Amino acid sequence: MPQTAFERMPAPAAAVDHALSAAEQRVFWLDDATAERHDALTGRIDTDLVIVGGGYAGLWTALLATERDPGARVTILEANRIGWAASGRNGGFCEASLTHGYDNGASRWPDEMDALERMGAENLAEIAATAERYGIRADLERTGVVKIATEEYQRRQLASARHDDRHVFLDGPDLRAMISSPTYRAGLWDRDGNILVHPAKLAFELTRVVAERGVRIFERSRVTGVRRVDRGVVATTESGAVHADRAVLATNVFPSLLTRNRLMTVPVYDYVLATEPLTAGQRAEIGWEDRQGLADIANQFHYYRQTADDRIVFGGYDAVYHPGGKVRERYEDRPESFRRLAEHFLTTFPALEGIRFTHRWAGAIDSCSRFCAFYGTSHGGRVAHAAGFTGLGVAATRFAGNVMLDLLDGAKTERTSLQMVRERPTPFPPEPAATIGINAVRWSMDRADHREGKRNLLLRTLDALGMGFDS
């Protein structure tokens, strides 16, 4: 079988060993940000809106709710700590797309793509404006993102993609003059569709802002159930209860409180490394002065970017579903995935041989079969939910907050009129069929990456059904 660029140019084993020798199992972003702690809920309280989940989806919804009605009483219940899960450990790519890329959206909702692209761009602009308005300090950098081709067939794909003032095609020599890597065949620079952010700082700064606006926040307050009562809903925790007019479920990768949604998402584990800060000499070796986010376009892809203190965060490739579909801390330490990432990093940037990684970590992504969020209501319209962001939730969670509030208001808006919002994705099968099917898809995707992108019968069938598996 043909080899990929990372197999044709393997990094020296000794260099990989050295690079990983000091890496600790810790999340760089969470080490690099300070969060205020909040008490657990005890007893009963009353509120207008209760939000279950203290990640981006819950935080954006809380902020938007207070902007719509400054007098509203809003309460957040978080099972662990605010921003500790995907919101505090992702790659920090805040992309405009609401549909996990243009091609995925166009294949599902072609008649809506102009509107979805416009709303995605507006949502991204509103995130930047919100940061300015509230003084949110989250290392925002509007550098765009470059999609990278590391194989000739991928270069042809990028060469035939749409090019305009925003989407700039860079053939191999031009791209390598900008960012020095022997693996690069071409790139497509989306100059305005992405903002780099420090993910943990964004979560903690949103927490600060909503708290200043009167939102009550309770940590270590896992919700065990939501039920309808005469004048609203009750969210119950192990040590208390919140009586609310309405509720939002923003639990994403964690098991849904709604039985109907239990098979709508699966937890996919993503693995990440962070280097020590680069020296001036190392930076000069690789260029990358425009500090764009980078991601290659294989099925098993890498994403990487620079931090404010000149580290490189490098993640992706392995998207691992563990049998049974559970979220478990022990799944976060997977030495073979970290070693593969280190090998691929040094293949990408051989000039950085000798560098060390300081952090290694992982997190679970709420993958759904259509690769982007789905929405809905329950409990007689008193409860709204969104989940299934599939790795592109940093910006899309804000859009989801507006959708959920629209749904709770019973408002017919441009957002709630979208077919994308009204449709539900195909659920995953129950176990053990889920494990068998997902592993077959992963094998097929790896095989396609080794066969110039040619998809086998399984992948073509899933494409025709509008189903898939991704991170």
Coordinates of C-alpha atoms in Angstrom, one line a residue:
M1 CA 0.0 0.0 0.0
P2 CA 1.4 3.5 -0.8
Q3 CA 2.8 5.4 2.1
T4 CA 1.8 8.9 3.3
A5 CA 4.3 11.7 3.7
F6 CA 4.7 10.9 7.4
E7 CA 5.7 7.3 6.6
R8 CA 8.0 8.3 3.7
M9 CA 9.9 10.7 5.8
P10 CA 9.9 9.2 9.3
A11 CA 11.5 11.2 12.2
P12 CA 14.5 9.6 14.0
A13 CA 13.4 7.5 16.9
A14 CA 16.0 9.1 19.2
A15 CA 14.6 12.5 18.4
V16 CA 11.1 11.4 19.2
D17 CA 12.2 9.8 22.5
H18 CA 14.0 13.1 23.4
A19 CA 11.0 15.2 22.5
L20 CA 8.6 13.2 24.7
S21 CA 11.0 12.8 27.6
A22 CA 9.8 15.7 29.7
A23 CA 6.1 15.8 28.6
E24 CA 3.7 15.8 31.5
Q25 CA 0.1 14.5 31.4
R26 CA -1.4 18.0 31.8
V27 CA -3.5 20.4 29.7
F28 CA -1.3 23.3 28.7
W29 CA -4.3 25.7 28.4
L30 CA -5.6 25.0 31.9
D31 CA -2.1 25.4 33.3
D32 CA -1.8 28.7 31.6
A33 CA -5.0 30.3 32.9
T34 CA -6.5 31.1 36.3
A35 CA -10.1 30.4 37.1
E36 CA -12.3 31.5 40.0
R37 CA -13.9 28.7 41.9
H38 CA -17.6 28.5 42.7
D39 CA -19.5 26.6 45.4
A40 CA -21.7 23.6 44.9
L41 CA -25.5 24.0 44.9
T42 CA -27.1 23.1 48.2
G43 CA -30.8 23.4 48.9
R44 CA -33.5 24.8 46.6
I45 CA -33.3 28.0 44.5
D46 CA -35.6 29.6 41.9
T47 CA -34.5 31.1 38.6
D48 CA -35.9 32.1 35.2
L49 CA -33.4 30.0 33.2
V50 CA -31.3 27.1 34.4
I51 CA -28.4 26.0 32.2
V52 CA -27.0 22.5 32.6
G53 CA -23.3 22.5 31.6
G54 CA -20.6 25.1 32.2
G55 CA -18.7 24.8 28.9
Y56 CA -18.9 27.2 25.9
A57 CA -22.5 26.3 25.0
G58 CA -23.7 27.0 28.5
L59 CA -21.6 30.1 29.0
W60 CA -22.6 31.7 25.6
T61 CA -26.2 30.9 26.3
A62 CA -26.0 32.6 29.7
L63 CA -24.4 35.7 28.2
L64 CA -26.9 35.9 25.4
A65 CA -29.8 35.4 27.8
T66 CA -28.7 38.3 29.9
E67 CA -28.1 40.5 26.9
R68 CA -31.6 39.8 25.6
D69 CA -33.1 40.4 29.1
P70 CA -30.8 42.1 31.6
G71 CA -33.2 41.4 34.4
A72 CA -33.4 37.7 33.8
R73 CA -32.3 35.4 36.6
V74 CA -29.9 32.8 35.1
T75 CA -28.3 29.9 36.8
I76 CA -25.5 27.6 35.5
L77 CA -25.0 24.1 37.0
E78 CA -21.7 22.4 36.2
A79 CA -20.9 18.8 37.2
N80 CA -17.1 19.5 37.5
R81 CA -15.4 22.8 37.0
I82 CA -16.3 25.5 34.5
G83 CA -14.4 25.0 31.2
W84 CA -12.5 21.9 32.4
A85 CA -13.6 19.6 29.5
A86 CA -13.6 20.3 25.7
S87 CA -13.9 24.0 26.3
G88 CA -10.6 24.2 28.2
R89 CA -8.6 21.7 26.2
N90 CA -9.3 22.1 22.5
G91 CA -7.0 23.4 19.8
G92 CA -8.2 27.0 20.1
F93 CA -9.5 27.3 16.5
C94 CA -12.6 29.5 16.5
E95 CA -13.9 28.9 13.0
A96 CA -16.7 30.6 11.3
S97 CA -18.2 27.5 9.8
L98 CA -21.5 26.2 11.4
T99 CA -21.5 23.1 9.3
H100 CA -18.0 21.6 9.8
G101 CA -16.8 23.1 6.6
Y102 CA -18.4 24.3 3.4
D103 CA -18.4 20.9 1.6
N104 CA -20.2 19.1 4.5
G105 CA -22.8 21.8 4.6
A106 CA -23.3 22.0 0.9
S107 CA -23.8 18.2 0.6
R108 CA -26.6 18.4 3.1
W109 CA -28.3 21.8 2.8
P110 CA -27.2 23.2 -0.6
D111 CA -30.1 25.7 -0.7
E112 CA -29.1 27.1 2.7
M113 CA -25.4 27.5 2.3
D114 CA -25.4 31.2 1.4
A115 CA -27.4 31.9 4.6
L116 CA -25.3 29.5 6.7
E117 CA -22.0 31.0 5.5
R118 CA -23.3 34.5 6.1
M119 CA -24.6 33.6 9.6
G120 CA -21.3 31.9 10.4
A121 CA -19.3 35.0 9.4
E122 CA -21.7 37.2 11.4
N123 CA -21.4 35.0 14.5
L124 CA -17.6 35.1 14.3
A125 CA -17.7 38.8 14.0
E126 CA -20.0 39.0 17.0
I127 CA -17.5 36.9 19.0
A128 CA -14.8 39.4 18.3
A129 CA -17.1 42.3 19.1
T130 CA -18.1 40.6 22.4
A131 CA -14.5 40.3 23.4
E132 CA -14.0 44.0 22.7
R133 CA -17.1 45.0 24.5
Y134 CA -16.4 43.1 27.7
G135 CA -12.6 43.3 27.7
I136 CA -12.3 39.6 27.3
R137 CA -8.5 38.7 27.4
A138 CA -8.2 35.4 25.6
D139 CA -5.2 35.9 23.2
L140 CA -7.5 36.4 20.2
E141 CA -5.6 36.5 16.9
R142 CA -7.5 36.9 13.6
T143 CA -4.9 35.2 11.4
G144 CA -7.1 32.8 9.5
V145 CA -6.3 29.2 8.8
V146 CA -4.3 27.4 6.1
K147 CA -5.6 24.0 4.9
I148 CA -2.5 22.0 4.0
A149 CA -2.0 19.4 1.2
T150 CA 0.8 16.9 2.1
E151 CA 0.1 14.6 -1.0
E152 CA -0.2 15.4 -4.7
Y153 CA -3.9 14.4 -4.9
Q154 CA -4.6 16.8 -2.0
R155 CA -2.8 19.5 -3.9
R156 CA -5.1 19.0 -6.8
Q157 CA -8.1 19.2 -4.5
L158 CA -7.0 22.5 -3.1
A159 CA -6.1 23.8 -6.6
S160 CA -9.7 23.1 -7.7
A161 CA -11.4 24.6 -4.6
R162 CA -12.9 28.1 -4.6
H163 CA -10.3 30.9 -4.7
D164 CA -11.1 34.5 -4.1
D165 CA -9.9 37.5 -2.1
R166 CA -10.6 35.6 1.2
H167 CA -9.4 32.1 0.0
V168 CA -5.9 32.3 -1.3
F169 CA -4.3 29.3 -3.0
L170 CA -0.6 28.8 -2.2
D171 CA 1.3 26.3 -4.3
G172 CA 4.2 24.3 -2.8
P173 CA 7.1 26.8 -3.2
D174 CA 4.9 29.8 -2.1
L175 CA 3.7 27.9 0.9
R176 CA 7.1 26.6 1.9
A177 CA 8.5 30.1 1.6
M178 CA 5.9 31.2 4.1
I179 CA 6.1 28.2 6.4
S180 CA 9.1 25.8 6.0
S181 CA 8.1 22.1 5.9
P182 CA 9.2 19.5 3.5
T183 CA 5.8 17.8 3.7
Y184 CA 3.9 20.8 2.2
R185 CA 2.6 20.4 -1.4
A186 CA 0.1 23.3 -1.3
G187 CA -2.2 25.3 0.9
L188 CA -5.4 27.2 0.9
W189 CA -5.4 30.1 3.2
D190 CA -8.8 31.2 4.5
R191 CA -7.7 34.6 5.6
D192 CA -10.8 35.6 7.5
G193 CA -12.7 32.5 8.6
N194 CA -10.9 31.7 11.8
I195 CA -9.8 33.4 15.0
L196 CA -7.2 31.8 17.2
V197 CA -8.1 31.9 20.9
H198 CA -6.7 30.6 24.2
P199 CA -9.5 28.2 24.9
A200 CA -9.3 28.1 28.7
K201 CA -8.9 31.9 29.0
L202 CA -12.0 32.2 26.8
A203 CA -14.0 30.0 29.0
F204 CA -12.8 31.7 32.2
E205 CA -13.3 35.2 30.8
L206 CA -16.9 34.3 29.7
T207 CA -17.4 33.0 33.3
R208 CA -16.2 36.3 34.6
V209 CA -18.5 38.3 32.3
V210 CA -21.6 36.4 33.1
A211 CA -21.0 36.4 36.8
E212 CA -20.6 40.2 36.6
R213 CA -24.0 40.3 34.9
G214 CA -25.6 38.5 37.7
V215 CA -25.5 34.8 36.6
R216 CA -25.3 32.4 39.5
I217 CA -22.8 29.6 38.9
F218 CA -22.5 26.4 40.8
E219 CA -19.7 23.9 40.3
R220 CA -19.5 20.3 41.5
S221 CA -23.3 20.2 41.0
R222 CA -24.1 17.3 38.6
V223 CA -27.7 17.3 37.4
T224 CA -29.3 13.9 37.9
G225 CA -32.6 14.8 36.2
V226 CA -34.8 17.4 34.7
R227 CA -38.6 17.1 35.1
R228 CA -41.6 19.2 34.1
V229 CA -43.7 20.8 36.9
D230 CA -46.8 23.0 36.6
R231 CA -45.0 26.3 36.2
G232 CA -41.7 25.2 34.6
V233 CA -39.0 22.6 35.2
V234 CA -36.9 21.3 38.1
A235 CA -33.2 20.4 37.6
T236 CA -32.2 18.1 40.5
T237 CA -28.6 17.7 41.8
E238 CA -27.3 15.4 44.5
S239 CA -27.6 18.1 47.1
G240 CA -30.1 20.6 45.7
A241 CA -32.7 21.6 43.1
V242 CA -33.3 24.5 40.8
H243 CA -36.9 25.5 39.9
A244 CA -36.9 27.4 36.7
D245 CA -39.3 28.6 34.0
R246 CA -37.1 27.1 31.3
A247 CA -33.9 25.1 30.9
V248 CA -31.1 24.6 28.5
L249 CA -29.1 21.3 28.2
A250 CA -25.6 22.0 27.2
T251 CA -23.9 18.7 28.2
N252 CA -22.5 17.9 24.7
V253 CA -20.2 14.9 24.9
F254 CA -21.6 13.7 28.3
P255 CA -24.6 11.4 28.4
S256 CA -27.8 13.3 27.6
L257 CA -30.5 13.8 30.2
L258 CA -32.9 13.0 27.3
T259 CA -33.2 9.4 26.4
R260 CA -34.0 10.2 22.8
N261 CA -30.5 11.8 22.4
R262 CA -28.4 9.0 24.0
L263 CA -27.5 7.5 20.6
M264 CA -27.1 10.8 18.8
T265 CA -23.5 11.4 19.7
V266 CA -20.4 9.3 20.5
P267 CA -17.3 10.4 22.5
V268 CA -14.3 10.5 20.3
Y269 CA -10.9 11.0 22.0
D270 CA -8.5 13.5 20.5
Y271 CA -4.8 13.8 21.5
V272 CA -2.6 16.9 21.7
L273 CA 1.0 17.9 22.5
A274 CA 2.5 21.3 23.3
T275 CA 6.1 22.2 22.9
E276 CA 8.3 24.3 25.1
P277 CA 8.5 28.0 23.8
L278 CA 10.5 28.2 20.6
T279 CA 13.7 30.2 20.6
A280 CA 14.3 33.0 18.1
G281 CA 16.5 30.7 16.1
Q282 CA 13.9 27.9 16.0
R283 CA 11.3 30.4 14.9
A284 CA 13.6 31.7 12.1
E285 CA 14.1 28.1 10.9
I286 CA 10.4 27.5 10.2
G287 CA 9.1 31.0 9.4
W288 CA 5.3 31.0 10.0
E289 CA 5.5 34.7 10.8
D290 CA 1.8 35.3 10.0
R291 CA 0.9 32.8 12.8
Q292 CA -2.0 31.2 10.9
G293 CA -3.8 28.1 12.2
L294 CA -2.7 25.1 10.2
A295 CA -4.5 21.8 9.4
D296 CA -3.8 19.2 6.8
I297 CA -6.8 17.8 4.8
A298 CA -6.4 14.0 5.1
N299 CA -9.2 12.0 6.7
Q300 CA -6.8 11.5 9.6
F301 CA -5.7 15.1 9.9
H302 CA -3.4 17.2 12.2
Y303 CA -4.2 20.7 13.4
Y304 CA -1.6 23.0 14.9
R305 CA -1.0 26.6 15.8
Q306 CA 1.3 28.9 17.8
T307 CA 0.5 30.2 21.3
A308 CA 1.0 33.6 22.7
D309 CA 4.3 32.5 24.3
D310 CA 5.6 30.9 21.1
R311 CA 4.9 27.3 21.7
I312 CA 3.4 25.0 19.1
V313 CA 0.2 23.1 20.0
F314 CA 0.0 20.0 17.7
G315 CA -2.9 17.6 17.8
G316 CA -5.3 15.3 15.9
Y317 CA -4.7 12.4 13.6
D318 CA -5.9 9.7 16.0
A319 CA -9.7 9.9 16.6
V320 CA -10.3 7.1 19.1
Y321 CA -13.6 5.7 20.1
H322 CA -13.4 3.4 23.1
P323 CA -15.7 0.4 23.2
G324 CA -18.8 1.1 25.2
G325 CA -18.9 4.8 24.4
K326 CA -17.9 6.0 27.9
V327 CA -16.1 9.2 28.9
R328 CA -13.3 8.0 31.2
E329 CA -10.2 9.9 32.5
R330 CA -8.0 6.8 31.9
Y331 CA -8.6 7.2 28.1
E332 CA -6.7 10.5 28.2
D333 CA -3.2 8.8 28.5
R334 CA -2.6 6.8 25.3
P335 CA 1.2 6.6 24.7
E336 CA 0.9 5.3 21.1
S337 CA -1.1 8.4 20.1
F338 CA 1.3 10.8 21.7
R339 CA 4.3 9.0 20.1
R340 CA 2.6 9.1 16.7
L341 CA 2.0 12.9 17.1
A342 CA 5.6 13.5 18.1
E343 CA 6.8 11.5 15.0
H344 CA 4.5 13.5 12.7
F345 CA 5.5 16.8 14.3
L346 CA 9.2 16.2 13.7
T347 CA 8.4 15.0 10.1
T348 CA 6.6 18.3 9.6
F349 CA 9.3 20.4 11.1
P350 CA 12.6 18.5 11.0
A351 CA 14.4 21.8 11.7
L352 CA 13.0 21.6 15.2
E353 CA 14.7 18.3 16.1
G354 CA 16.0 18.7 19.7
I355 CA 12.8 20.5 20.9
R356 CA 10.8 19.0 23.8
F357 CA 7.2 18.8 24.5
T358 CA 6.1 20.0 27.9
H359 CA 2.4 18.9 27.9
R360 CA 0.4 16.0 26.6
W361 CA -3.3 15.7 27.0
A362 CA -6.6 14.5 25.5
G363 CA -10.2 15.3 25.4
A364 CA -13.5 13.8 24.3
I365 CA -15.4 15.3 21.3
D366 CA -19.2 15.0 20.9
S367 CA -19.2 13.5 17.4
C368 CA -22.5 13.2 15.6
S369 CA -23.2 11.5 12.3
R370 CA -23.6 14.8 10.3
F371 CA -20.5 16.4 11.9
C372 CA -22.3 19.5 13.2
A373 CA -24.7 20.4 15.9
F374 CA -28.3 19.4 16.1
Y375 CA -31.0 21.2 18.1
G376 CA -34.4 20.5 19.7
T377 CA -36.8 21.0 22.6
S378 CA -38.5 18.8 25.1
H379 CA -40.7 19.0 28.2
G380 CA -43.5 20.9 26.4
G381 CA -41.1 23.4 24.9
R382 CA -39.6 24.3 28.3
V383 CA -36.3 22.7 27.7
A384 CA -33.9 23.3 24.7
H385 CA -30.8 21.4 23.8
A386 CA -27.9 21.4 21.4
A387 CA -25.1 18.9 20.9
G388 CA -22.9 17.2 18.3
F389 CA -20.5 20.0 17.5
T390 CA -17.9 17.4 16.3
G391 CA -14.8 19.4 17.1
L392 CA -15.9 22.8 15.7
G393 CA -17.8 24.2 18.7
V394 CA -15.7 27.1 19.8
A395 CA -17.7 29.5 17.6
A396 CA -20.7 27.4 16.8
T397 CA -21.7 27.1 20.5
R398 CA -22.5 30.8 20.5
F399 CA -24.8 30.4 17.5
A400 CA -26.3 27.4 19.3
G401 CA -27.0 29.6 22.3
N402 CA -29.1 31.9 20.1
V403 CA -30.9 29.0 18.5
M404 CA -31.8 27.5 21.9
L405 CA -33.1 30.8 23.3
D406 CA -35.1 31.3 20.1
L407 CA -36.6 27.9 20.5
L408 CA -37.5 28.5 24.2
D409 CA -39.1 31.8 23.1
G410 CA -41.1 30.0 20.5
A411 CA -39.8 32.5 18.0
K412 CA -39.7 31.9 14.3
T413 CA -36.4 33.4 13.3
E414 CA -34.1 33.0 10.4
R415 CA -32.1 30.6 12.6
T416 CA -35.0 28.4 13.7
S417 CA -36.3 28.3 10.1
L418 CA -33.2 26.6 8.9
Q419 CA -33.5 23.0 7.7
M420 CA -30.2 22.4 9.5
V421 CA -31.8 23.4 12.8
R422 CA -35.1 21.6 12.2
E423 CA -33.5 18.2 11.1
R424 CA -32.0 15.6 13.4
P425 CA -29.0 13.5 12.3
T426 CA -29.1 9.7 12.0
P427 CA -28.3 8.1 15.4
F428 CA -25.4 5.8 15.9
P429 CA -26.3 2.1 16.5
P430 CA -26.3 0.7 20.0
E431 CA -23.3 -1.3 21.3
P432 CA -21.7 -3.6 20.2
A433 CA -22.6 -2.5 16.7
A434 CA -21.3 1.0 17.4
T435 CA -17.8 -0.2 18.2
I436 CA -17.7 -2.6 15.2
G437 CA -19.0 0.1 12.8
I438 CA -16.9 2.9 14.0
N439 CA -13.7 0.8 13.9
A440 CA -14.6 -0.3 10.4
V441 CA -15.0 3.4 9.4
R442 CA -11.7 4.3 11.0
W443 CA -9.9 1.5 9.1
S444 CA -11.6 2.6 5.9
M445 CA -10.5 6.3 6.4
D446 CA -6.9 5.2 7.0
R447 CA -7.0 3.1 3.9
A448 CA -8.4 6.0 1.9
D449 CA -5.5 8.2 3.1
H450 CA -3.1 5.6 1.7
R451 CA -5.0 5.3 -1.6
E452 CA -5.0 8.9 -2.8
G453 CA -8.3 9.6 -1.1
K454 CA -10.2 6.8 -2.8
R455 CA -13.1 5.8 -0.6
N456 CA -14.2 2.2 -0.3
L457 CA -17.8 0.9 -0.5
L458 CA -18.4 1.4 3.2
L459 CA -17.5 5.1 3.1
R460 CA -19.4 5.7 -0.2
T461 CA -22.5 4.1 1.3
L462 CA -22.3 6.2 4.4
D463 CA -21.7 9.3 2.3
A464 CA -24.9 8.5 0.4
L465 CA -26.8 8.1 3.7
G466 CA -25.5 11.3 5.1
M467 CA -23.7 9.5 7.9
G468 CA -20.1 9.5 9.1
F469 CA -17.6 9.5 11.9
D470 CA -15.2 12.4 12.5
S471 CA -13.5 14.5 15.0

